[in-house]
Short mmCIF file of C-alpha atoms and ligand atoms in Angstrom, two decimals:
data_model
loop_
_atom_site.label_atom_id
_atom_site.label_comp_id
_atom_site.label_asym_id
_atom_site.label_seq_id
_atom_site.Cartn_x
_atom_site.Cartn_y
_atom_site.Cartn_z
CA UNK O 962 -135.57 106.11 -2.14
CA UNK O 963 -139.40 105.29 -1.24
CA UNK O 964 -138.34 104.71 2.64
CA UNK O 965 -135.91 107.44 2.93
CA UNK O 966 -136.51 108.87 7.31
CA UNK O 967 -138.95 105.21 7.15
CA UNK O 968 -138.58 103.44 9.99
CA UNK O 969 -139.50 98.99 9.16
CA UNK O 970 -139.02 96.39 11.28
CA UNK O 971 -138.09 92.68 9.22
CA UNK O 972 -139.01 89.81 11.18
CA UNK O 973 -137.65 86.48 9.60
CA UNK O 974 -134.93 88.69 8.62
CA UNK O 975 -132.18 86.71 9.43
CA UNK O 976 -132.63 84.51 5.96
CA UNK O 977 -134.85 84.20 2.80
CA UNK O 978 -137.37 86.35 1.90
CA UNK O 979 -137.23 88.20 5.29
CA UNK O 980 -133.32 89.09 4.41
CA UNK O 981 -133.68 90.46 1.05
CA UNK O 982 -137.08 92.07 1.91
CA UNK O 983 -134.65 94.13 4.73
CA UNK O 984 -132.12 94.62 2.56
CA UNK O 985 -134.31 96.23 -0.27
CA UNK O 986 -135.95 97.88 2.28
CA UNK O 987 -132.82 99.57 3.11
CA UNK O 988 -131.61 100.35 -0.57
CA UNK O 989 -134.57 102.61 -0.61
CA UNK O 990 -133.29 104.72 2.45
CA UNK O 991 -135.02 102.87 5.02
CA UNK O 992 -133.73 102.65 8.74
CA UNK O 993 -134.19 98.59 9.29
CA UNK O 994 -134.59 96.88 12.20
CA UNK O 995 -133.35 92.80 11.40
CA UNK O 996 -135.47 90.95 13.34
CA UNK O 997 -135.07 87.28 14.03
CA UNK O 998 -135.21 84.39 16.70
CA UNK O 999 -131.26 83.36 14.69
CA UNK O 1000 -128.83 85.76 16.68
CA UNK O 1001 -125.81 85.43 14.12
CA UNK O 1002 -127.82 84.82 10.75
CA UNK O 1003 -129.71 88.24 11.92
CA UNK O 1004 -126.79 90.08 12.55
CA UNK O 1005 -125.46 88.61 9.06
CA UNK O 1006 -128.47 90.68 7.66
CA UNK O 1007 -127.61 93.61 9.21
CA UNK O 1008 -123.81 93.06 8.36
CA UNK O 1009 -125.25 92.76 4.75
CA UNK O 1010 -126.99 96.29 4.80
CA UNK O 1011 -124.37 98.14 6.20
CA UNK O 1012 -121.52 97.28 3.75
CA UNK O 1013 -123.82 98.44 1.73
CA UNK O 1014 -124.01 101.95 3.04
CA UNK O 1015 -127.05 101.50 4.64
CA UNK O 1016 -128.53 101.96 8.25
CA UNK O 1017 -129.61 98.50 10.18
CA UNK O 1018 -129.83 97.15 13.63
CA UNK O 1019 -130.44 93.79 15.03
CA UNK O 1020 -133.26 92.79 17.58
CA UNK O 1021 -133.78 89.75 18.89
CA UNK O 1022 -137.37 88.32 18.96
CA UNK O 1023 -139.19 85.09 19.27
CA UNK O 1024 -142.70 85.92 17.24
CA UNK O 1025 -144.67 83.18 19.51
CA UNK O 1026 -144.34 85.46 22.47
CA UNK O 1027 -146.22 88.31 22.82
CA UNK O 1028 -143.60 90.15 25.51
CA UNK O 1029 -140.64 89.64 23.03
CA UNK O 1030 -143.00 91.15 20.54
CA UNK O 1031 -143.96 93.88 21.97
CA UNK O 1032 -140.08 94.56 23.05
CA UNK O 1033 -139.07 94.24 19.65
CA UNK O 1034 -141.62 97.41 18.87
CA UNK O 1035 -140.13 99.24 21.92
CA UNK O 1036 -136.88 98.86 21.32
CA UNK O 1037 -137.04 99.90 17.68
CA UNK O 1038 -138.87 103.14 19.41
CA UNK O 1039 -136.59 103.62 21.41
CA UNK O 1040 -133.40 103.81 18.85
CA UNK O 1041 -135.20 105.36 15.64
CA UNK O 1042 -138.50 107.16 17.19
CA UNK O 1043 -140.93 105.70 15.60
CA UNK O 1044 -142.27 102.48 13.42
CA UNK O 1045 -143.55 103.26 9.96
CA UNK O 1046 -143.71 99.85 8.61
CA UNK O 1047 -143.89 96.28 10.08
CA UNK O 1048 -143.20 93.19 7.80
CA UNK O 1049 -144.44 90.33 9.92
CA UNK O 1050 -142.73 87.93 8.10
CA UNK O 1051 -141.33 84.70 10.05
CA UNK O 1052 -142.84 81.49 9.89
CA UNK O 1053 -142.02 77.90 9.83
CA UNK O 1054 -143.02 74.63 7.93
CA UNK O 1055 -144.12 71.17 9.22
CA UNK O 1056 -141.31 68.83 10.59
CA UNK O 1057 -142.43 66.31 9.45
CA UNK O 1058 -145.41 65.52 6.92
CA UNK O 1059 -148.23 64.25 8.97
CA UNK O 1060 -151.88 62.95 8.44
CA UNK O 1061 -153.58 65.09 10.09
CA UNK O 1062 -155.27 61.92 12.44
CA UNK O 1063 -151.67 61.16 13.66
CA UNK O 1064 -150.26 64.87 13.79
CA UNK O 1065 -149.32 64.99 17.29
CA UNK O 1066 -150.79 68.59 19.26
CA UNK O 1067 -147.37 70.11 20.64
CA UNK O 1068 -146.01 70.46 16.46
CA UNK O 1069 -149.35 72.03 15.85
CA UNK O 1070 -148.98 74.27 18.82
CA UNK O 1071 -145.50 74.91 17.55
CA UNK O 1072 -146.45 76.02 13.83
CA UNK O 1073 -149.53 77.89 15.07
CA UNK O 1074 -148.14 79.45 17.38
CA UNK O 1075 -145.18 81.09 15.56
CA UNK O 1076 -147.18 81.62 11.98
CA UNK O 1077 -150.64 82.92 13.53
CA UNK O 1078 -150.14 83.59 16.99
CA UNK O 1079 -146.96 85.53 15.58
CA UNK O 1080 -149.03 87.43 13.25
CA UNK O 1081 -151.48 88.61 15.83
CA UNK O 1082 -148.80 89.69 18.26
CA UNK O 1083 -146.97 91.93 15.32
CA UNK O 1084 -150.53 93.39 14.32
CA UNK O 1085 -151.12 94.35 17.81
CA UNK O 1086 -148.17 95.87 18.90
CA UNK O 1087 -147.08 97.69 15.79
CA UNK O 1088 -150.61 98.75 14.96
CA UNK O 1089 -150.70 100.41 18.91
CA UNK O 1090 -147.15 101.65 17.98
CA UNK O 1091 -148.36 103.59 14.58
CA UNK O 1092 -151.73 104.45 15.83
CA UNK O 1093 -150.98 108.05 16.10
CA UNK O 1094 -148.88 108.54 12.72
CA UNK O 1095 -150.42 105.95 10.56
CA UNK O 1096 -148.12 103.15 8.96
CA UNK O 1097 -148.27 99.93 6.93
CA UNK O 1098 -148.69 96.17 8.12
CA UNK O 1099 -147.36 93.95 5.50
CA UNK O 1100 -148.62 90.06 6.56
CA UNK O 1101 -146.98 86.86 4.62
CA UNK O 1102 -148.99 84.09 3.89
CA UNK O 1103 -148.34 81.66 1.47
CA UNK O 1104 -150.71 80.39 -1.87
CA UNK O 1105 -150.68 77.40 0.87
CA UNK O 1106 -153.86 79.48 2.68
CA UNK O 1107 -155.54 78.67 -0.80
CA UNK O 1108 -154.63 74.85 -1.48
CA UNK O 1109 -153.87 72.42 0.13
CA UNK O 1110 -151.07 69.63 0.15
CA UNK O 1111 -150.75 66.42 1.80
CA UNK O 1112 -149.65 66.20 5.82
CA UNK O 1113 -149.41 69.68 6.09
CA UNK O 1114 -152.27 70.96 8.46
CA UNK O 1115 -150.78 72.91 10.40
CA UNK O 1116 -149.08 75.00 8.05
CA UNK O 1117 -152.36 75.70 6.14
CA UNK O 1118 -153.89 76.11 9.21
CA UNK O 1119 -151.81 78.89 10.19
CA UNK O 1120 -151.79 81.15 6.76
CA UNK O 1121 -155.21 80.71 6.08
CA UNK O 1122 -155.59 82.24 9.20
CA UNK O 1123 -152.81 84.87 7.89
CA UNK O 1124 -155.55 85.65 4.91
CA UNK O 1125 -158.78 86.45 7.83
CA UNK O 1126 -156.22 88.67 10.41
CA UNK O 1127 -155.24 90.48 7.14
CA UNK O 1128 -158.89 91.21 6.06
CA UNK O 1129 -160.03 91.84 10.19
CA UNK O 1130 -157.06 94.08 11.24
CA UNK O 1131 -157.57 96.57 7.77
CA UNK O 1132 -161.08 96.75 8.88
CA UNK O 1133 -160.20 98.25 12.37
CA UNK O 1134 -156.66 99.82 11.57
CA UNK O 1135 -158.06 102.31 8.55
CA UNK O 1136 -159.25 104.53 11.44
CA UNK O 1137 -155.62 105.10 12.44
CA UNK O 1138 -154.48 105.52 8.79
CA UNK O 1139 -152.87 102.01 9.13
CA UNK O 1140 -152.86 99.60 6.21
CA UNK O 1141 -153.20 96.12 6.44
CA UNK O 1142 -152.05 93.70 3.49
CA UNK O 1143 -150.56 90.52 2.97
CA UNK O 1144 -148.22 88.35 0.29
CA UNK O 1145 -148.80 84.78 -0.67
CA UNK O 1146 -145.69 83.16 -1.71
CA UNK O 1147 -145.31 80.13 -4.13
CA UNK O 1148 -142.34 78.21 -4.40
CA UNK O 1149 -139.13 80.53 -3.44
CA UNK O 1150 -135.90 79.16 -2.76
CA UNK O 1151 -134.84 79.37 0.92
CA UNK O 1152 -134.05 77.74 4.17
CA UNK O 1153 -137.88 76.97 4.56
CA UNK O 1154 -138.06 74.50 1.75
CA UNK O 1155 -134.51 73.13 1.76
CA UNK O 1156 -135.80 69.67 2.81
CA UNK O 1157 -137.84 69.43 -0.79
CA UNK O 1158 -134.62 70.76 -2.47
CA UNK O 1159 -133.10 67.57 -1.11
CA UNK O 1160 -135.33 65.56 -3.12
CA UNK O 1161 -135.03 66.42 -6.85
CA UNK O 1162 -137.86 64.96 -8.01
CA UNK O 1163 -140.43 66.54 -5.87
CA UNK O 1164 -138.44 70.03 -6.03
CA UNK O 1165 -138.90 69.29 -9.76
CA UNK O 1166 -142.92 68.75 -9.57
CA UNK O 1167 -143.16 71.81 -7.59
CA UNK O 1168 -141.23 73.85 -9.65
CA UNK O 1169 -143.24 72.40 -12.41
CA UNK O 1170 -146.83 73.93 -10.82
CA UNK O 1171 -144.93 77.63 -11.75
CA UNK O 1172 -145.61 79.27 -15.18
CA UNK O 1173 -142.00 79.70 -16.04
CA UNK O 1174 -140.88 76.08 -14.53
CA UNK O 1175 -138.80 77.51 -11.82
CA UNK O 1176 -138.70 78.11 -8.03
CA UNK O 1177 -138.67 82.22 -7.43
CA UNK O 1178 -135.70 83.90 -5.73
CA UNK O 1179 -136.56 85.94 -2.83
CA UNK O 1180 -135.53 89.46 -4.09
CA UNK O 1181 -138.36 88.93 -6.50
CA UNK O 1182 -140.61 88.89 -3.74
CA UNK O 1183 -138.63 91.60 -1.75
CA UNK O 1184 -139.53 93.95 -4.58
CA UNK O 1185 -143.29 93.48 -4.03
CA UNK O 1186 -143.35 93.79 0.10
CA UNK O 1187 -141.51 97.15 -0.85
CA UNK O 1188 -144.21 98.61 -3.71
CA UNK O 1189 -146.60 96.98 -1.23
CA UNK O 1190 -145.12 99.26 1.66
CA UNK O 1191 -144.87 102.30 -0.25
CA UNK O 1192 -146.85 104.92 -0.74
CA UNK O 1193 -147.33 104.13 -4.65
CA UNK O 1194 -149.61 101.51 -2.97
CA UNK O 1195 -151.57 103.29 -1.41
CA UNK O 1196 -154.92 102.00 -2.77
CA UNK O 1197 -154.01 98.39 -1.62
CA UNK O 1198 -155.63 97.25 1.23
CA UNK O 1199 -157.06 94.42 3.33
CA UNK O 1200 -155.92 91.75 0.28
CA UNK O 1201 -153.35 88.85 0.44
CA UNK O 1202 -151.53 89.28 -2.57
CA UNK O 1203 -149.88 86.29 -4.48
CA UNK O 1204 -146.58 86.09 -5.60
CA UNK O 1205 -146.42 82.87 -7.36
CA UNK O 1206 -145.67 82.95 -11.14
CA UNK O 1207 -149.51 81.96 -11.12
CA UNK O 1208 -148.79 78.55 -9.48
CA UNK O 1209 -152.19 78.96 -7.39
CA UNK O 1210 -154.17 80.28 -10.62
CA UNK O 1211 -154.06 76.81 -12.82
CA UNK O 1212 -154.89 72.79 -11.86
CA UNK O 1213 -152.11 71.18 -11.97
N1 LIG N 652 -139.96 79.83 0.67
C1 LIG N 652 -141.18 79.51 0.27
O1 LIG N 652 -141.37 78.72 -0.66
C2 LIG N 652 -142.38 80.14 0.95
C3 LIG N 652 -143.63 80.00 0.34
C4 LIG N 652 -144.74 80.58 0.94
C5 LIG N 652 -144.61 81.28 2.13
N2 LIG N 652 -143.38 81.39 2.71
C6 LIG N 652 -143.30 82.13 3.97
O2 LIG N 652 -142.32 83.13 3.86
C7 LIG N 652 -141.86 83.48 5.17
C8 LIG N 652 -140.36 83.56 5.16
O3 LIG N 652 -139.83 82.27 4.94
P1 LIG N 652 -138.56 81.97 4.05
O4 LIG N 652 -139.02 81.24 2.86
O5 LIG N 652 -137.75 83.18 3.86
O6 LIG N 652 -137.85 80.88 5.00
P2 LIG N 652 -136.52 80.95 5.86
O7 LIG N 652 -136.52 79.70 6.66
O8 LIG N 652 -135.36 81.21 4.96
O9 LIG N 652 -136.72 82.21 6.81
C9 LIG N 652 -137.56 82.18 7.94
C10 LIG N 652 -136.93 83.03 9.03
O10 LIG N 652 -137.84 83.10 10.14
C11 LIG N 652 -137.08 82.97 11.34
N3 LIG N 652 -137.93 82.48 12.42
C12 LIG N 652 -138.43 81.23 12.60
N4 LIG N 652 -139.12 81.15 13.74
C13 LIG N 652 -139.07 82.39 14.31
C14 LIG N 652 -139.61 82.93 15.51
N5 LIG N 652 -140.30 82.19 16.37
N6 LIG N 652 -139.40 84.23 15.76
C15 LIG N 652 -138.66 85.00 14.91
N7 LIG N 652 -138.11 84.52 13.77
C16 LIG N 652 -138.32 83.23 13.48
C17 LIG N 652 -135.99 81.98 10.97
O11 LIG N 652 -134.90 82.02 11.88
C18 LIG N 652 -135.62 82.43 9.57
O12 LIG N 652 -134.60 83.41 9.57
C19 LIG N 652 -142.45 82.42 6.11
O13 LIG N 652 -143.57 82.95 6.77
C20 LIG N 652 -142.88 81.31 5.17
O14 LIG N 652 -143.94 80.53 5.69
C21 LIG N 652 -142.27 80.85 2.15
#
């Protein structure tokens, strides 16, 4: 019971990653707020936690405005009294793979804004929000800020930019006893990559770049945001940390 009286708001939490990250989150006593732009697959998550005995409310938020952002923070204030940990964890994938001569500006402003701009806006207001108690920032990237794949720009744009805001905000946030770190995902299997999933054979290669040969599930990578989060991490800071059965430490 790491989070037991913790308050941590999930956003993406309506699927993937973002849902089992709340749900573990939970199991160890936390108070979760279930974050997501999804209305019912949110309150799904929430639904989830409390069969399970735990405590969980819903708040809708779209991560590419700053306002909603900043409500979402308020709100959660408002109900539980304060934000000990903030998993900024939504994001979204390319459409549509796209050279990046022909990739046309509104999908870039699209990704960008929801995976970086997102980011920023969940740095700034939770970091204001735990400035006087101290908390934890937990970031996801993806081993995507590291390499790079055909017609994807946008979406390495975005998480390498996930990698710098990591590094930037621990740098100014360790005043405030505030720390700043970030998760790298390889291949897990969710909504995000469903299209590849589709497609045996290149589910198949991808899987294939993983030491073990298989995509990760996202409770695997729930249990790190949690160590990450808690306080038996409390020398990690100001690193993106991958969780990628090594798929970004061999060539392919
Ligand atoms: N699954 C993978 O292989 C993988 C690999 C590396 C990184 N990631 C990253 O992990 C994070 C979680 O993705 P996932 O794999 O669980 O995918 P997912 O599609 O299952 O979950 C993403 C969630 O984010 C929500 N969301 C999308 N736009 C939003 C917005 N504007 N505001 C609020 N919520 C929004 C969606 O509704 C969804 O519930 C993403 O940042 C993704 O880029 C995933």
């Amino acid at each position: 019971m790491r989070f037991a009286n913790r308050v941590v708001i999930v956003t993406g939490a309506g699927s993937g990653i973002g849902r089992a990250t709340a749900v573990e989150f939970a199991r160890e006593g936390a108070k979760v707020i279930a974050a997501d732009v999804d209305v019912e697959s949110g309150k799904q998550t929430v639904m989830s936690i409390k069969n399970e005995g735990g405590e969980s409310s819903f708040v809708h938020v779209d991560m590419s405005f700053f306002e909603s952002v900043q409500q979402l923070v308020t709100k959660t204030k408002e109900r539980y009294g304060k934000l000990d940990v903030m998993f900024n964890n939504a994001g979204v994938s390319v459409k549509q793979r796209c050279n990046v001569l022909e990739l046309p500006h509104e999908e870039y402003h699209r990704i960008v804004n929801i995976n970086q701009h997102g980011i920023f806006f969940g740095i700034q207001a939770a970091g204001n929000a735990m400035k006087e108690s101290g908390g934890v920032i937990i970031n996801t990237a993806s081993i995507y800020a590291f390499m790079a794949d055909r017609g994807a720009f946008p979406y390495h744009a975005s998480k390498a930019a996930v990698v710098g805001m990591t590094r930037s905000a621990a740098l100014d946030l360790a005043r405030y006893n505030i720390r700043v770190a970030g998760i790298a995902p390889g291949l897990v299997d969710t909504g995000i990559v469903a299209e590849w999933k589709d497609n045996p054979d290149i589910w198949r290669k991808i899987e294939r770049a993983h030491m073990r040969g298989k995509a990760g599930q996202p409770g695997e990578v729930a249990k790190v945001v949690t160590f990450l989060a808690s306080d038996d991490a409390s020398f990690m800071n100001g690193h993106v940390f991958c969780v990628d059965d090594g798929a970004a430490a061999f060539k392919r």
